[in-house]
């Protein structure tokens, strides 16, 4: 949304300031004293062991394997939708010079939906249960289907908002 409304420069400098703030926060971080570096196994050996243990859990535990596969598919589809969404806005809906702004606002709409969906998730889960919450979340991308009818921008914003809202439920 910032790129569409204020340009690339404003987005770059905003991101730069965010990184500086993050570095300042990390610089103030106090970590507990651990074992000395000489007493620890080399970093690569630890990383290999941890990766192997994680892959072993994914391979042996059906629920973890299913969730991992679903999340991989979800991530792939999300990336494809991001690219297709930009092309859709520029080529199909032909917003011309406003394409970047519209796409930025669509992304902001999706993100706003995700934040509000996350905030509402615990209440919905208490009422409907976790399986229903997850099912709604995983079927959330269906809210984007009306886009094939080339709707108006406000309707498209509502659809993207609902996709983000439901996505939060799938992730949570």
mmCIF file of N, CA, C and O in Angstrom, residues 109-159:
data_model
loop_
_atom_site.group_PDB
_atom_site.id
_atom_site.type_symbol
_atom_site.label_atom_id
_atom_site.label_comp_id
_atom_site.label_asym_id
_atom_site.label_seq_id
_atom_site.Cartn_x
_atom_site.Cartn_y
_atom_site.Cartn_z
ATOM 1 N N UNK A 109 -5.389 -5.142 2.205
ATOM 2 C CA UNK A 109 -6.686 -5.700 2.569
ATOM 3 C C UNK A 109 -6.527 -7.138 3.063
ATOM 4 O O UNK A 109 -7.111 -7.527 4.081
ATOM 5 N N UNK A 110 -5.729 -7.926 2.362
ATOM 6 C CA UNK A 110 -5.460 -9.305 2.761
ATOM 7 C C UNK A 110 -4.792 -9.333 4.136
ATOM 8 O O UNK A 110 -5.179 -10.107 5.022
ATOM 9 N N UNK A 111 -3.811 -8.466 4.343
ATOM 10 C CA UNK A 111 -3.099 -8.420 5.624
ATOM 11 C C UNK A 111 -4.013 -7.977 6.754
ATOM 12 O O UNK A 111 -3.949 -8.516 7.865
ATOM 13 N N UNK A 112 -4.865 -7.008 6.495
ATOM 14 C CA UNK A 112 -5.815 -6.546 7.507
ATOM 15 C C UNK A 112 -6.760 -7.678 7.885
ATOM 16 O O UNK A 112 -7.048 -7.903 9.070
ATOM 17 N N UNK A 113 -7.218 -8.414 6.893
ATOM 18 C CA UNK A 113 -8.068 -9.572 7.159
ATOM 19 C C UNK A 113 -7.353 -10.609 8.014
ATOM 20 O O UNK A 113 -7.942 -11.178 8.943
ATOM 21 N N UNK A 114 -6.073 -10.841 7.734
ATOM 22 C CA UNK A 114 -5.306 -11.814 8.501
ATOM 23 C C UNK A 114 -5.161 -11.390 9.959
ATOM 24 O O UNK A 114 -5.303 -12.201 10.871
ATOM 25 N N UNK A 115 -4.899 -10.114 10.178
ATOM 26 C CA UNK A 115 -4.763 -9.618 11.554
ATOM 27 C C UNK A 115 -6.090 -9.758 12.296
ATOM 28 O O UNK A 115 -6.143 -10.269 13.420
ATOM 29 N N UNK A 116 -7.172 -9.316 11.684
ATOM 30 C CA UNK A 116 -8.474 -9.395 12.347
ATOM 31 C C UNK A 116 -8.920 -10.845 12.520
ATOM 32 O O UNK A 116 -9.533 -11.207 13.531
ATOM 33 N N UNK A 117 -8.594 -11.693 11.550
ATOM 34 C CA UNK A 117 -8.910 -13.118 11.674
ATOM 35 C C UNK A 117 -8.170 -13.753 12.839
ATOM 36 O O UNK A 117 -8.735 -14.562 13.587
ATOM 37 N N UNK A 118 -6.904 -13.385 12.998
ATOM 38 C CA UNK A 118 -6.122 -13.911 14.124
ATOM 39 C C UNK A 118 -6.702 -13.458 15.451
ATOM 40 O O UNK A 118 -6.753 -14.227 16.416
ATOM 41 N N UNK A 119 -7.149 -12.214 15.505
ATOM 42 C CA UNK A 119 -7.733 -11.699 16.748
ATOM 43 C C UNK A 119 -9.054 -12.390 17.088
ATOM 44 O O UNK A 119 -9.395 -12.557 18.260
ATOM 45 N N UNK A 120 -9.797 -12.798 16.077
ATOM 46 C CA UNK A 120 -11.100 -13.436 16.296
ATOM 47 C C UNK A 120 -11.004 -14.945 16.476
ATOM 48 O O UNK A 120 -11.959 -15.583 16.938
ATOM 49 N N UNK A 121 -9.872 -15.530 16.132
ATOM 50 C CA UNK A 121 -9.753 -16.988 16.086
ATOM 51 C C UNK A 121 -10.052 -17.679 17.405
ATOM 52 O O UNK A 121 -10.748 -18.698 17.424
ATOM 53 N N UNK A 122 -9.552 -17.162 18.509
ATOM 54 C CA UNK A 122 -9.755 -17.869 19.786
ATOM 55 C C UNK A 122 -11.236 -17.921 20.157
ATOM 56 O O UNK A 122 -11.711 -18.948 20.659
ATOM 57 N N UNK A 123 -11.963 -16.838 19.903
ATOM 58 C CA UNK A 123 -13.396 -16.847 20.215
ATOM 59 C C UNK A 123 -14.148 -17.829 19.329
ATOM 60 O O UNK A 123 -15.025 -18.562 19.789
ATOM 61 N N UNK A 124 -13.788 -17.853 18.047
ATOM 62 C CA UNK A 124 -14.452 -18.778 17.119
ATOM 63 C C UNK A 124 -14.108 -20.221 17.477
ATOM 64 O O UNK A 124 -14.972 -21.098 17.452
ATOM 65 N N UNK A 125 -12.858 -20.452 17.843
ATOM 66 C CA UNK A 125 -12.438 -21.811 18.198
ATOM 67 C C UNK A 125 -13.193 -22.320 19.427
ATOM 68 O O UNK A 125 -13.596 -23.480 19.477
ATOM 69 N N UNK A 126 -13.389 -21.450 20.413
ATOM 70 C CA UNK A 126 -14.152 -21.859 21.605
ATOM 71 C C UNK A 126 -15.584 -22.241 21.236
ATOM 72 O O UNK A 126 -16.151 -23.170 21.806
ATOM 73 N N UNK A 127 -16.179 -21.516 20.301
ATOM 74 C CA UNK A 127 -17.582 -21.781 19.935
ATOM 75 C C UNK A 127 -17.733 -22.964 18.987
ATOM 76 O O UNK A 127 -18.626 -23.783 19.152
ATOM 77 N N UNK A 128 -16.867 -23.029 17.957
ATOM 78 C CA UNK A 128 -17.050 -24.033 16.905
ATOM 79 C C UNK A 128 -16.101 -25.216 16.991
ATOM 80 O O UNK A 128 -16.342 -26.245 16.373
ATOM 81 N N UNK A 129 -14.985 -25.039 17.686
ATOM 82 C CA UNK A 129 -13.985 -26.106 17.782
ATOM 83 C C UNK A 129 -12.865 -25.907 16.758
ATOM 84 O O UNK A 129 -13.031 -25.245 15.737
ATOM 85 N N UNK A 130 -11.726 -26.484 17.070
ATOM 86 C CA UNK A 130 -10.542 -26.334 16.219
ATOM 87 C C UNK A 130 -10.711 -26.948 14.826
ATOM 88 O O UNK A 130 -10.303 -26.336 13.845
ATOM 89 N N UNK A 131 -11.308 -28.139 14.682
ATOM 90 C CA UNK A 131 -11.448 -28.692 13.327
ATOM 91 C C UNK A 131 -12.255 -27.789 12.391
ATOM 92 O O UNK A 131 -11.904 -27.625 11.223
ATOM 93 N N UNK A 132 -13.327 -27.193 12.907
ATOM 94 C CA UNK A 132 -14.142 -26.300 12.078
ATOM 95 C C UNK A 132 -13.345 -25.049 11.725
ATOM 96 O O UNK A 132 -13.365 -24.585 10.579
ATOM 97 N N UNK A 133 -12.622 -24.512 12.707
ATOM 98 C CA UNK A 133 -11.785 -23.332 12.472
ATOM 99 C C UNK A 133 -10.776 -23.612 11.352
ATOM 100 O O UNK A 133 -10.634 -22.826 10.419
ATOM 101 N N UNK A 134 -10.095 -24.763 11.443
ATOM 102 C CA UNK A 134 -9.101 -25.111 10.426
ATOM 103 C C UNK A 134 -9.747 -25.362 9.065
ATOM 104 O O UNK A 134 -9.199 -24.970 8.037
ATOM 105 N N UNK A 135 -10.898 -26.011 9.061
ATOM 106 C CA UNK A 135 -11.580 -26.284 7.791
ATOM 107 C C UNK A 135 -11.954 -24.984 7.095
ATOM 108 O O UNK A 135 -11.728 -24.827 5.883
ATOM 109 N N UNK A 136 -12.498 -24.047 7.850
ATOM 110 C CA UNK A 136 -12.835 -22.747 7.265
ATOM 111 C C UNK A 136 -11.573 -22.084 6.739
ATOM 112 O O UNK A 136 -11.557 -21.526 5.650
ATOM 113 N N UNK A 137 -10.503 -22.177 7.504
ATOM 114 C CA UNK A 137 -9.239 -21.581 7.087
ATOM 115 C C UNK A 137 -8.703 -22.178 5.800
ATOM 116 O O UNK A 137 -8.285 -21.459 4.896
ATOM 117 N N UNK A 138 -8.737 -23.506 5.704
ATOM 118 C CA UNK A 138 -8.196 -24.147 4.510
ATOM 119 C C UNK A 138 -9.081 -23.949 3.283
ATOM 120 O O UNK A 138 -8.589 -24.006 2.159
ATOM 121 N N UNK A 139 -10.365 -23.720 3.494
ATOM 122 C CA UNK A 139 -11.240 -23.435 2.359
ATOM 123 C C UNK A 139 -11.344 -21.937 2.075
ATOM 124 O O UNK A 139 -12.029 -21.519 1.150
ATOM 125 N N UNK A 140 -10.650 -21.131 2.852
ATOM 126 C CA UNK A 140 -10.660 -19.681 2.698
ATOM 127 C C UNK A 140 -10.314 -19.157 1.319
ATOM 128 O O UNK A 140 -10.909 -18.180 0.860
ATOM 129 N N UNK A 141 -9.361 -19.786 0.611
ATOM 130 C CA UNK A 141 -9.036 -19.283 -0.732
ATOM 131 C C UNK A 141 -10.231 -19.280 -1.691
ATOM 132 O O UNK A 141 -10.209 -18.588 -2.706
ATOM 133 N N UNK A 142 -11.258 -20.035 -1.366
ATOM 134 C CA UNK A 142 -12.454 -20.026 -2.224
ATOM 135 C C UNK A 142 -13.111 -18.650 -2.253
ATOM 136 O O UNK A 142 -13.854 -18.338 -3.180
ATOM 137 N N UNK A 143 -12.813 -17.818 -1.235
ATOM 138 C CA UNK A 143 -13.343 -16.455 -1.231
ATOM 139 C C UNK A 143 -12.786 -15.636 -2.396
ATOM 140 O O UNK A 143 -13.334 -14.593 -2.740
ATOM 141 N N UNK A 144 -11.694 -16.107 -2.994
ATOM 142 C CA UNK A 144 -11.103 -15.396 -4.131
ATOM 143 C C UNK A 144 -11.747 -15.793 -5.455
ATOM 144 O O UNK A 144 -11.500 -15.150 -6.480
ATOM 145 N N UNK A 145 -12.568 -16.828 -5.464
ATOM 146 C CA UNK A 145 -13.181 -17.293 -6.717
ATOM 147 C C UNK A 145 -13.997 -16.232 -7.459
ATOM 148 O O UNK A 145 -13.974 -16.205 -8.689
ATOM 149 N N UNK A 146 -14.721 -15.345 -6.774
ATOM 150 C CA UNK A 146 -15.472 -14.331 -7.525
ATOM 151 C C UNK A 146 -14.582 -13.448 -8.403
ATOM 152 O O UNK A 146 -15.077 -12.778 -9.306
ATOM 153 N N UNK A 147 -13.281 -13.467 -8.177
ATOM 154 C CA UNK A 147 -12.380 -12.650 -8.986
ATOM 155 C C UNK A 147 -12.406 -13.043 -10.458
ATOM 156 O O UNK A 147 -12.113 -12.214 -11.319
ATOM 157 N N UNK A 148 -12.777 -14.286 -10.763
ATOM 158 C CA UNK A 148 -12.827 -14.695 -12.165
ATOM 159 C C UNK A 148 -13.921 -13.956 -12.933
ATOM 160 O O UNK A 148 -13.871 -13.877 -14.160
ATOM 161 N N UNK A 149 -14.893 -13.401 -12.214
ATOM 162 C CA UNK A 149 -15.974 -12.651 -12.865
ATOM 163 C C UNK A 149 -15.599 -11.188 -13.086
ATOM 164 O O UNK A 149 -16.430 -10.401 -13.512
ATOM 165 N N UNK A 150 -14.340 -10.828 -12.798
ATOM 166 C CA UNK A 150 -13.835 -9.462 -12.966
ATOM 167 C C UNK A 150 -14.732 -8.447 -12.252
ATOM 168 O O UNK A 150 -15.282 -7.535 -12.869
ATOM 169 N N UNK A 151 -14.848 -8.590 -10.916
ATOM 170 C CA UNK A 151 -15.724 -7.688 -10.153
ATOM 171 C C UNK A 151 -15.112 -6.299 -9.991
ATOM 172 O O UNK A 151 -13.959 -6.059 -10.358
ATOM 173 N N UNK A 152 -15.860 -5.429 -9.382
ATOM 174 C CA UNK A 152 -15.375 -4.075 -9.094
ATOM 175 C C UNK A 152 -14.277 -4.152 -8.033
ATOM 176 O O UNK A 152 -14.177 -5.126 -7.291
ATOM 177 N N UNK A 153 -13.485 -3.109 -7.948
ATOM 178 C CA UNK A 153 -12.382 -3.078 -6.986
ATOM 179 C C UNK A 153 -12.872 -3.244 -5.542
ATOM 180 O O UNK A 153 -12.291 -4.040 -4.798
ATOM 181 N N UNK A 154 -13.937 -2.541 -5.094
ATOM 182 C CA UNK A 154 -14.379 -2.735 -3.701
ATOM 183 C C UNK A 154 -14.767 -4.183 -3.394
ATOM 184 O O UNK A 154 -14.452 -4.706 -2.325
ATOM 185 N N UNK A 155 -15.412 -4.842 -4.335
ATOM 186 C CA UNK A 155 -15.785 -6.244 -4.123
ATOM 187 C C UNK A 155 -14.534 -7.112 -4.043
ATOM 188 O O UNK A 155 -14.453 -8.032 -3.228
ATOM 189 N N UNK A 156 -13.556 -6.807 -4.878
ATOM 190 C CA UNK A 156 -12.290 -7.535 -4.864
ATOM 191 C C UNK A 156 -11.574 -7.340 -3.530
ATOM 192 O O UNK A 156 -11.014 -8.288 -2.975
ATOM 193 N N UNK A 157 -11.598 -6.113 -3.002
ATOM 194 C CA UNK A 157 -11.001 -5.848 -1.689
ATOM 195 C C UNK A 157 -11.676 -6.711 -0.618
ATOM 196 O O UNK A 157 -11.008 -7.271 0.252
ATOM 197 N N UNK A 158 -12.993 -6.814 -0.674
ATOM 198 C CA UNK A 158 -13.722 -7.624 0.302
ATOM 199 C C UNK A 158 -13.329 -9.095 0.189
ATOM 200 O O UNK A 158 -13.127 -9.767 1.207
ATOM 201 N N UNK A 159 -13.202 -9.580 -1.038
ATOM 202 C CA UNK A 159 -12.796 -10.980 -1.235
ATOM 203 C C UNK A 159 -11.403 -11.229 -0.661
ATOM 204 O O UNK A 159 -11.175 -12.211 0.043
#
